[in-house]
PDB file of C-alpha atoms (C1' of nucleotides) in Angstrom:
ATOM      1  CA  MET L   1      -0.117   0.086  -0.015  1.00 37.00           C
ATOM      2  CA  LYS L   2       2.823   2.330  -0.898  1.00 35.00           C
ATOM      3  CA  ASN L   3       2.218   5.656  -2.215  1.00 44.00           C
ATOM      4  CA  SER L   4      -1.324   5.810  -1.168  1.00 51.00           C
ATOM      5  CA  LYS L   5      -3.219   7.653   1.486  1.00 52.00           C
ATOM      6  CA  HIS L   6      -5.933   6.050   3.383  1.00 50.00           C
ATOM      7  CA  ILE L   7      -8.743   6.692   5.842  1.00 47.00           C
ATOM      8  CA  THR L   8      -9.467   3.739   8.040  1.00 43.00           C
ATOM      9  CA  THR L   9     -12.007   3.430  10.716  1.00 44.00           C
ATOM     10  CA  PHE L  10     -13.737   5.462  13.251  1.00 43.00           C
ATOM     11  CA  GLU L  11     -11.336   4.548  15.985  1.00 48.00           C
ATOM     12  CA  GLU L  12      -8.335   5.841  14.288  1.00 48.00           C
ATOM     13  CA  HIS L  13      -9.859   9.113  13.062  1.00 45.00           C
ATOM     14  CA  LEU L  14     -11.138   9.782  16.524  1.00 46.00           C
ATOM     15  CA  THR L  15      -7.786   8.841  18.238  1.00 47.00           C
ATOM     16  CA  ARG L  16      -5.978  10.968  15.663  1.00 47.00           C
ATOM     17  CA  GLN L  17      -8.144  13.932  16.094  1.00 44.00           C
ATOM     18  CA  TYR L  18      -9.265  14.000  19.873  1.00 46.00           C
ATOM     19  CA  GLY L  19      -7.042  11.302  21.542  1.00 46.00           C
ATOM     20  CA  GLN L  20      -8.637   8.784  23.695  1.00 46.00           C
ATOM     21  CA  ILE L  21     -12.242   9.630  24.267  1.00 43.00           C
ATOM     22  CA  GLY L  22     -15.050   7.753  26.103  1.00 46.00           C
ATOM     23  CA  SER L  23     -17.767   6.049  24.030  1.00 44.00           C
ATOM     24  CA  GLU L  24     -20.424   8.783  25.268  1.00 42.00           C
ATOM     25  CA  LYS L  25     -18.460  11.500  23.585  1.00 44.00           C
ATOM     26  CA  ARG L  26     -17.821   9.495  20.562  1.00 49.00           C
ATOM     27  CA  THR L  27     -20.902   9.691  18.469  1.00 52.00           C
ATOM     28  CA  GLU L  28     -21.106  13.470  18.552  1.00 48.00           C
ATOM     29  CA  PHE L  29     -17.675  13.635  17.094  1.00 53.00           C
ATOM     30  CA  GLU L  30     -18.022  10.799  14.648  1.00 58.00           C
ATOM     31  CA  SER L  31     -19.271  12.535  11.407  1.00 55.00           C
ATOM     32  CA  LYS L  32     -17.266  15.649  12.026  1.00 57.00           C
ATOM     33  CA  ALA L  33     -14.093  13.658  12.629  1.00 61.00           C
ATOM     34  CA  LYS L  34     -14.564  11.690   9.407  1.00 65.00           C
ATOM     35  CA  SER L  35     -15.464  14.506   7.127  1.00 69.00           C
ATOM     36  CA  PHE L  36     -12.388  16.435   8.705  1.00 73.00           C
ATOM     37  CA  VAL L  37     -10.061  13.667   7.857  1.00 83.00           C
ATOM     38  CA  ILE L  38     -11.288  13.407   4.310  1.00 91.00           C
ATOM     39  CA  GLY L  39     -10.806  17.293   3.966  1.00 92.00           C
ATOM     40  CA  GLU L  40      -7.312  16.831   5.247  1.00 91.00           C
ATOM     41  CA  LEU L  41      -6.636  14.284   2.496  1.00 92.00           C
ATOM     42  CA  LEU L  42      -8.179  16.436   0.013  1.00 95.00           C
ATOM     43  CA  LYS L  43      -5.894  19.403   0.936  1.00 95.00           C
ATOM     44  CA  GLU L  44      -2.903  17.155   0.932  1.00 94.00           C
ATOM     45  CA  GLU L  45      -3.570  15.774  -2.555  1.00 95.00           C
ATOM     46  CA  ARG L  46      -4.500  19.216  -3.810  1.00 96.00           C
ATOM     47  CA  LEU L  47      -1.204  20.763  -2.732  1.00 96.00           C
ATOM     48  CA  GLU L  48       0.542  17.852  -3.989  1.00 94.00           C
ATOM     49  CA  ALA L  49      -1.078  18.503  -7.368  1.00 95.00           C
ATOM     50  CA  ASN L  50       0.008  22.227  -7.119  1.00 96.00           C
ATOM     51  CA  LEU L  51      -3.601  23.554  -7.496  1.00 96.00           C
ATOM     52  CA  THR L  52      -5.324  26.268  -5.562  1.00 97.00           C
ATOM     53  CA  GLN L  53      -8.805  25.817  -4.198  1.00 97.00           C
ATOM     54  CA  GLU L  54      -9.932  28.071  -6.804  1.00 97.00           C
ATOM     55  CA  GLU L  55      -8.531  25.965  -9.596  1.00 97.00           C
ATOM     56  CA  LEU L  56      -9.652  22.764  -8.155  1.00 96.00           C
ATOM     57  CA  ALA L  57     -13.146  24.394  -7.868  1.00 95.00           C
ATOM     58  CA  ASP L  58     -13.066  25.275 -11.535  1.00 94.00           C
ATOM     59  CA  LYS L  59     -12.381  21.659 -12.524  1.00 93.00           C
ATOM     60  CA  ILE L  60     -15.368  20.151 -10.935  1.00 91.00           C
ATOM     61  CA  GLY L  61     -17.658  23.242 -11.531  1.00 89.00           C
ATOM     62  CA  ALA L  62     -17.746  24.719  -7.946  1.00 92.00           C
ATOM     63  CA  LYS L  63     -16.669  27.658  -6.063  1.00 95.00           C
ATOM     64  CA  LYS L  64     -13.572  28.005  -3.811  1.00 97.00           C
ATOM     65  CA  SER L  65     -15.665  28.756  -0.888  1.00 97.00           C
ATOM     66  CA  TYR L  66     -17.039  25.252  -1.239  1.00 97.00           C
ATOM     67  CA  ILE L  67     -13.720  23.537  -1.502  1.00 97.00           C
ATOM     68  CA  SER L  68     -12.682  25.432   1.595  1.00 97.00           C
ATOM     69  CA  ARG L  69     -15.759  24.074   3.552  1.00 96.00           C
ATOM     70  CA  VAL L  70     -14.891  20.575   2.663  1.00 95.00           C
ATOM     71  CA  GLU L  71     -11.162  20.732   3.425  1.00 95.00           C
ATOM     72  CA  ASN L  72     -12.059  22.179   6.941  1.00 93.00           C
ATOM     73  CA  GLY L  73     -14.580  19.405   7.629  1.00 89.00           C
ATOM     74  CA  LYS L  74     -17.578  22.112   7.866  1.00 91.00           C
ATOM     75  CA  THR L  75     -19.815  19.552   5.993  1.00 90.00           C
ATOM     76  CA  ASP L  76     -20.424  16.057   5.652  1.00 90.00           C
ATOM     77  CA  ILE L  77     -20.256  15.124   1.792  1.00 91.00           C
ATOM     78  CA  GLN L  78     -22.042  12.667  -0.435  1.00 91.00           C
ATOM     79  CA  ILE L  79     -20.514   9.536  -1.989  1.00 90.00           C
ATOM     80  CA  SER L  80     -20.613  11.189  -5.459  1.00 88.00           C
ATOM     81  CA  THR L  81     -19.027  14.337  -4.194  1.00 91.00           C
ATOM     82  CA  LEU L  82     -16.228  12.348  -2.962  1.00 92.00           C
ATOM     83  CA  PHE L  83     -15.477  10.701  -6.319  1.00 89.00           C
ATOM     84  CA  ARG L  84     -16.171  14.121  -8.036  1.00 90.00           C
ATOM     85  CA  LEU L  85     -13.620  15.816  -5.965  1.00 93.00           C
ATOM     86  CA  PHE L  86     -10.824  13.049  -6.056  1.00 92.00           C
ATOM     87  CA  GLU L  87     -11.182  11.383  -9.252  1.00 89.00           C
ATOM     88  CA  PHE L  88     -12.741  13.940 -11.441  1.00 87.00           C
ATOM     89  CA  GLY L  89     -11.001  16.978  -9.843  1.00 92.00           C
ATOM     90  CA  LEU L  90      -7.509  15.359  -8.960  1.00 94.00           C
ATOM     91  CA  GLY L  91      -7.394  12.325 -11.252  1.00 90.00           C
ATOM     92  CA  LYS L  92      -7.008  10.089  -8.175  1.00 90.00           C
ATOM     93  CA  ARG L  93      -8.272   6.588  -7.706  1.00 84.00           C
ATOM     94  CA  ILE L  94     -10.601   5.990  -4.765  1.00 86.00           C
ATOM     95  CA  ASN L  95     -11.010   2.520  -3.332  1.00 83.00           C
ATOM     96  CA  ILE L  96     -13.759   1.897  -0.812  1.00 86.00           C
ATOM     97  CA  ILE L  97     -12.970  -1.431   0.987  1.00 84.00           C
ATOM     98  CA  ILE L  98     -15.261  -3.279   3.283  1.00 86.00           C
ATOM     99  CA  GLU L  99     -13.714  -5.892   5.330  1.00 80.00           C
TER     100      GLU L  99
ATOM    101  CA  MET M   1      -6.952  -8.366  -0.091  1.00 37.00           C
ATOM    102  CA  LYS M   2      -8.376 -11.682   0.617  1.00 35.00           C
ATOM    103  CA  ASN M   3     -11.894 -11.782   2.355  1.00 45.00           C
ATOM    104  CA  SER M   4     -12.797  -8.206   1.660  1.00 50.00           C
ATOM    105  CA  LYS M   5     -15.063  -6.586  -0.931  1.00 52.00           C
ATOM    106  CA  HIS M   6     -14.365  -3.381  -2.536  1.00 50.00           C
ATOM    107  CA  ILE M   7     -15.530  -0.652  -4.604  1.00 46.00           C
ATOM    108  CA  THR M   8     -13.073   0.739  -7.170  1.00 43.00           C
ATOM    109  CA  THR M   9     -13.357   3.406  -9.730  1.00 43.00           C
ATOM    110  CA  PHE M  10     -15.995   4.585 -12.009  1.00 42.00           C
ATOM    111  CA  GLU M  11     -14.696   2.803 -14.832  1.00 47.00           C
ATOM    112  CA  GLU M  12     -15.302  -0.514 -13.315  1.00 47.00           C
ATOM    113  CA  HIS M  13     -18.594   0.299 -11.655  1.00 44.00           C
ATOM    114  CA  LEU M  14     -19.756   1.530 -15.042  1.00 45.00           C
ATOM    115  CA  THR M  15     -18.521  -1.301 -17.141  1.00 46.00           C
ATOM    116  CA  ARG M  16     -20.040  -3.768 -14.576  1.00 45.00           C
ATOM    117  CA  GLN M  17     -23.328  -2.086 -14.654  1.00 43.00           C
ATOM    118  CA  TYR M  18     -23.666  -0.880 -18.164  1.00 44.00           C
ATOM    119  CA  GLY M  19     -20.969  -2.383 -20.273  1.00 45.00           C
ATOM    120  CA  GLN M  20     -18.779  -0.180 -22.331  1.00 45.00           C
ATOM    121  CA  ILE M  21     -20.308   3.348 -22.848  1.00 42.00           C
ATOM    122  CA  GLY M  22     -19.406   6.448 -24.416  1.00 46.00           C
ATOM    123  CA  SER M  23     -18.031   9.370 -22.278  1.00 44.00           C
ATOM    124  CA  GLU M  24     -21.143  11.489 -23.230  1.00 42.00           C
ATOM    125  CA  LYS M  25     -23.429   8.981 -21.467  1.00 44.00           C
ATOM    126  CA  ARG M  26     -20.927   8.552 -18.723  1.00 48.00           C
ATOM    127  CA  THR M  27     -21.750  11.360 -16.361  1.00 51.00           C
ATOM    128  CA  GLU M  28     -25.594  10.566 -16.181  1.00 47.00           C
ATOM    129  CA  PHE M  29     -24.832   7.275 -15.057  1.00 53.00           C
ATOM    130  CA  GLU M  30     -21.918   7.998 -12.558  1.00 57.00           C
ATOM    131  CA  SER M  31     -23.441   8.742  -9.453  1.00 55.00           C
ATOM    132  CA  LYS M  32     -26.396   6.112  -9.739  1.00 57.00           C
ATOM    133  CA  ALA M  33     -23.875   3.636 -10.818  1.00 61.00           C
ATOM    134  CA  LYS M  34     -21.838   4.165  -7.761  1.00 65.00           C
ATOM    135  CA  SER M  35     -24.471   4.076  -5.182  1.00 69.00           C
ATOM    136  CA  PHE M  36     -25.926   1.141  -6.733  1.00 72.00           C
ATOM    137  CA  VAL M  37     -22.744  -0.764  -6.283  1.00 83.00           C
ATOM    138  CA  ILE M  38     -22.587   0.430  -2.709  1.00 91.00           C
ATOM    139  CA  GLY M  39     -26.115  -0.802  -2.235  1.00 92.00           C
ATOM    140  CA  GLU M  40     -24.980  -4.126  -3.669  1.00 91.00           C
ATOM    141  CA  LEU M  41     -22.351  -4.529  -1.238  1.00 92.00           C
ATOM    142  CA  LEU M  42     -24.541  -3.532   1.773  1.00 95.00           C
ATOM    143  CA  LYS M  43     -26.990  -6.114   0.683  1.00 95.00           C
ATOM    144  CA  GLU M  44     -24.243  -8.756   0.429  1.00 94.00           C
ATOM    145  CA  GLU M  45     -22.941  -7.873   3.734  1.00 95.00           C
ATOM    146  CA  ARG M  46     -26.332  -7.728   5.413  1.00 96.00           C
ATOM    147  CA  LEU M  47     -27.188 -11.166   4.155  1.00 96.00           C
ATOM    148  CA  GLU M  48     -24.011 -12.674   5.313  1.00 94.00           C
ATOM    149  CA  ALA M  49     -24.774 -11.194   8.714  1.00 95.00           C
ATOM    150  CA  ASN M  50     -27.942 -12.969   8.620  1.00 96.00           C
ATOM    151  CA  LEU M  51     -29.999  -9.791   9.213  1.00 96.00           C
ATOM    152  CA  THR M  52     -33.266  -8.577   7.560  1.00 97.00           C
ATOM    153  CA  GLN M  53     -33.454  -5.036   6.338  1.00 97.00           C
ATOM    154  CA  GLU M  54     -35.605  -4.154   9.471  1.00 96.00           C
ATOM    155  CA  GLU M  55     -33.111  -5.614  11.865  1.00 96.00           C
ATOM    156  CA  LEU M  56     -30.337  -3.475  10.329  1.00 96.00           C
ATOM    157  CA  ALA M  57     -32.444  -0.472  10.348  1.00 95.00           C
ATOM    158  CA  ASP M  58     -33.174  -1.055  13.852  1.00 94.00           C
ATOM    159  CA  LYS M  59     -29.403  -1.192  14.640  1.00 93.00           C
ATOM    160  CA  ILE M  60     -28.793   2.183  13.242  1.00 91.00           C
ATOM    161  CA  GLY M  61     -32.097   3.734  14.062  1.00 89.00           C
ATOM    162  CA  ALA M  62     -33.321   3.870  10.801  1.00 92.00           C
ATOM    163  CA  LYS M  63     -36.419   2.366   8.897  1.00 95.00           C
ATOM    164  CA  LYS M  64     -36.498  -0.837   6.685  1.00 96.00           C
ATOM    165  CA  SER M  65     -37.808   1.427   3.708  1.00 96.00           C
ATOM    166  CA  TYR M  66     -34.509   3.591   3.911  1.00 97.00           C
ATOM    167  CA  ILE M  67     -32.497   0.392   3.792  1.00 97.00           C
ATOM    168  CA  SER M  68     -34.346  -0.791   0.747  1.00 96.00           C
ATOM    169  CA  ARG M  69     -33.727   2.334  -1.069  1.00 95.00           C
ATOM    170  CA  VAL M  70     -29.980   2.437  -0.233  1.00 95.00           C
ATOM    171  CA  GLU M  71     -29.596  -1.285  -1.193  1.00 95.00           C
ATOM    172  CA  ASN M  72     -31.314  -0.520  -4.502  1.00 93.00           C
ATOM    173  CA  GLY M  73     -29.194   2.686  -5.265  1.00 89.00           C
ATOM    174  CA  LYS M  74     -32.246   4.860  -5.440  1.00 90.00           C
ATOM    175  CA  THR M  75     -30.347   7.621  -3.282  1.00 90.00           C
ATOM    176  CA  ASP M  76     -26.728   8.908  -3.068  1.00 90.00           C
ATOM    177  CA  ILE M  77     -25.601   8.778   0.604  1.00 91.00           C
ATOM    178  CA  GLN M  78     -23.409  10.681   2.695  1.00 91.00           C
ATOM    179  CA  ILE M  79     -20.109   9.609   4.116  1.00 90.00           C
ATOM    180  CA  SER M  80     -21.309   9.500   7.436  1.00 89.00           C
ATOM    181  CA  THR M  81     -24.309   7.215   6.405  1.00 91.00           C
ATOM    182  CA  LEU M  82     -21.701   4.962   4.910  1.00 92.00           C
ATOM    183  CA  PHE M  83     -19.802   4.417   7.914  1.00 89.00           C
ATOM    184  CA  ARG M  84     -22.979   4.179  10.040  1.00 90.00           C
ATOM    185  CA  LEU M  85     -24.486   1.563   7.851  1.00 93.00           C
ATOM    186  CA  PHE M  86     -21.192  -0.579   7.599  1.00 92.00           C
ATOM    187  CA  GLU M  87     -19.259   0.092  10.687  1.00 89.00           C
ATOM    188  CA  PHE M  88     -21.962   0.729  13.283  1.00 87.00           C
ATOM    189  CA  GLY M  89     -24.619  -1.515  11.630  1.00 92.00           C
ATOM    190  CA  LEU M  90     -22.661  -4.407  10.253  1.00 93.00           C
ATOM    191  CA  GLY M  91     -19.438  -4.167  12.364  1.00 90.00           C
ATOM    192  CA  LYS M  92     -17.337  -4.045   9.367  1.00 90.00           C
ATOM    193  CA  ARG M  93     -14.274  -1.967   8.641  1.00 84.00           C
ATOM    194  CA  ILE M  94     -14.293   0.613   5.944  1.00 86.00           C
ATOM    195  CA  ASN M  95     -11.117   1.701   4.193  1.00 83.00           C
ATOM    196  CA  ILE M  96     -11.296   4.660   1.876  1.00 85.00           C
ATOM    197  CA  ILE M  97      -7.994   4.640  -0.106  1.00 84.00           C
ATOM    198  CA  ILE M  98      -6.759   7.346  -2.407  1.00 85.00           C
ATOM    199  CA  GLU M  99      -4.118   6.565  -4.670  1.00 80.00           C
TER     200      GLU M  99
ATOM    201  C1'  DG Z   1     -53.501 -21.847  -0.917  1.00 61.64           C
ATOM    202  C1'  DA Z   2     -53.311 -18.815   3.375  1.00 61.64           C
ATOM    203  C1'  DA Z   3     -50.639 -16.647   6.519  1.00 61.64           C
ATOM    204  C1'  DA Z   4     -46.736 -14.306   7.798  1.00 61.64           C
ATOM    205  C1'  DT Z   5     -42.295 -12.463   6.987  1.00 61.64           C
ATOM    206  C1'  DT Z   6     -39.713  -9.503   4.325  1.00 61.64           C
ATOM    207  C1'  DG Z   7     -38.758  -6.290   0.875  1.00 61.64           C
ATOM    208  C1'  DT Z   8     -40.271  -2.296  -2.319  1.00 61.64           C
ATOM    209  C1'  DT Z   9     -42.577   1.895  -3.387  1.00 61.64           C
ATOM    210  C1'  DC Z  10     -44.880   6.255  -2.667  1.00 61.64           C
ATOM    211  C1'  DC Z  11     -45.823  10.362  -0.481  1.00 61.64           C
ATOM    212  C1'  DA Z  12     -45.117  13.952   2.977  1.00 61.64           C
ATOM    213  C1'  DC Z  13     -41.969  16.609   5.741  1.00 61.64           C
ATOM    214  C1'  DA Z  14     -37.584  17.813   8.228  1.00 61.64           C
ATOM    215  C1'  DA Z  15     -32.717  18.395   7.966  1.00 61.64           C
ATOM    216  C1'  DT Z  16     -28.743  18.906   5.575  1.00 61.64           C
ATOM    217  C1'  DT Z  17     -25.683  19.282   1.505  1.00 61.64           C
ATOM    218  C1'  DA Z  18     -24.878  21.769  -2.566  1.00 61.64           C
ATOM    219  C1'  DG Z  19     -24.246  25.980  -4.795  1.00 61.64           C
ATOM    220  C1'  DT Z  20     -23.377  31.022  -4.816  1.00 61.64           C
ATOM    221  C1'  DT Z  21     -21.915  35.849  -3.598  1.00 61.64           C
ATOM    222  C1'  DA Z  22     -19.725  39.036  -1.011  1.00 61.64           C
ATOM    223  C1'  DA Z  23     -17.026  40.475   2.595  1.00 61.64           C
ATOM    224  C1'  DC Z  24     -13.371  39.435   5.540  1.00 61.64           C
ATOM    225  C1'  DT Z  25      -8.632  37.215   7.087  1.00 61.64           C
ATOM    226  C1'  DT Z  26      -4.440  35.481   6.183  1.00 61.64           C
ATOM    227  C1'  DT Z  27      -0.382  34.620   3.622  1.00 61.64           C
ATOM    228  C1'  DG Z  28       3.111  35.888   0.569  1.00 61.64           C
ATOM    229  C1'  DT Z  29       5.807  39.071  -1.946  1.00 61.64           C
ATOM    230  C1'  DA Z  30       7.611  43.379  -4.159  1.00 61.64           C
TER     231       DA Z  30
ATOM    232  C1'  DT J   1       4.132  48.799   4.331  1.00 61.64           C
ATOM    233  C1'  DA J   2       1.124  47.903   0.612  1.00 61.64           C
ATOM    234  C1'  DC J   3      -0.460  45.132  -2.813  1.00 61.64           C
ATOM    235  C1'  DA J   4      -2.125  40.606  -4.641  1.00 61.64           C
ATOM    236  C1'  DA J   5      -3.252  36.114  -4.126  1.00 61.64           C
ATOM    237  C1'  DA J   6      -5.209  32.373  -1.687  1.00 61.64           C
ATOM    238  C1'  DG J   7      -8.202  31.054   1.795  1.00 61.64           C
ATOM    239  C1'  DT J   8     -12.089  31.394   5.170  1.00 61.64           C
ATOM    240  C1'  DT J   9     -16.586  32.537   6.897  1.00 61.64           C
ATOM    241  C1'  DA J  10     -21.518  34.014   6.718  1.00 61.64           C
ATOM    242  C1'  DA J  11     -25.901  34.398   4.764  1.00 61.64           C
ATOM    243  C1'  DC J  12     -29.136  32.759   1.683  1.00 61.64           C
ATOM    244  C1'  DT J  13     -31.385  29.690  -1.803  1.00 61.64           C
ATOM    245  C1'  DA J  14     -32.137  25.393  -4.099  1.00 61.64           C
ATOM    246  C1'  DA J  15     -31.747  20.591  -4.274  1.00 61.64           C
ATOM    247  C1'  DT J  16     -31.309  16.317  -2.146  1.00 61.64           C
ATOM    248  C1'  DT J  17     -30.896  13.174   1.608  1.00 61.64           C
ATOM    249  C1'  DG J  18     -32.750  11.289   5.704  1.00 61.64           C
ATOM    250  C1'  DT J  19     -36.956  10.080   8.287  1.00 61.64           C
ATOM    251  C1'  DG J  20     -41.662   7.998   8.798  1.00 61.64           C
ATOM    252  C1'  DG J  21     -45.864   5.746   7.751  1.00 61.64           C
ATOM    253  C1'  DA J  22     -48.656   3.167   4.952  1.00 61.64           C
ATOM    254  C1'  DA J  23     -49.798   0.504   1.164  1.00 61.64           C
ATOM    255  C1'  DC J  24     -48.444  -2.862  -1.791  1.00 61.64           C
ATOM    256  C1'  DA J  25     -45.611  -6.874  -3.842  1.00 61.64           C
ATOM    257  C1'  DA J  26     -42.726 -10.652  -3.259  1.00 61.64           C
ATOM    258  C1'  DT J  27     -41.084 -14.346  -0.764  1.00 61.64           C
ATOM    259  C1'  DT J  28     -41.265 -17.956   2.598  1.00 61.64           C
ATOM    260  C1'  DT J  29     -43.315 -21.183   5.761  1.00 61.64           C
ATOM    261  C1'  DC J  30     -46.970 -23.798   7.484  1.00 61.64           C
TER     262       DC J  30
END
DNA sequence: GAAATTGTTCCACAATTAGTTAACTTTGTA
DNA sequence: TACAAAGTTAACTAATTGTGGAACAATTTC
C-alpha cells in the first residue's frame, strides 16, 4: 500500500483527532471527525497537485468557498461528491474497501 | 486483499453495470452507478450477517424502507451514512484509499 | 393456498448538503 | 508597508438526503 493515503476506521480517526475519548462523547464527534479527515486528505492531494482551491473548484464546476468548507470538515459530503473531488478533480483513484 | 469486498473506480462500476459506454453517457450514470454498487455490497454484507432490512435498520435507528432504498441505489448517501451502515450497523471496517 | 415475513414503493416533511455571492482574513511578496 | 493572491466565513437559496408511515408486492413457511 505504498504511495497511497487512506482513511481507516472511526477508532483511528477519532484517536488521531481527539485522543482517547469515552464512548459517550464518541458519537457527537464521529461525523465531524470523518469529514475532517477526508478534508485533510483532499488538501494534501490538492497541494501535491499544485492547485489552488479555486483551480480545483473550476475543474469540478464549484466555487472555492465550497472547497474550503470541505477541506475544513465543515460539511459532511455525499459519496458522489467524494468521487467528483478526487477522481474527476484530482485524477486520483478511490477505493472503498469493506472488510 | 482476501476476504474483503471493494468498490473501485468509476470505470469498473460503469463497465460492470452498463457495459462499455461512451463518455457522453458516462456522467449521467456515474452517481447512480456508484450508489448502486454500494447498495449491492450492503445487501451482500447484510445477508452474510443474517439480518433482515428491518433488523439492520433498527441497529442504526432507521427504517427498513430507507435500507431498501439504499440497497437498490435509489439515493446517494453521505459519508457518515456509509460508516453508520457498515461499521455501526454491520461491524465491518471501511477503508477509503486514495492513490 | 393462506398466513406471515420480508422487501419495495410512494408520499409527505424535516434536516442537511450543494451552490453562490460577497465580505473578510491570512499569507506571500515586491 | 502596501498590494495581490489564496483561503475562510457568513448568509441565503435550491436541491437532495434522511426520516416516517402506510400500502403494496414478493417471498417464505406452514
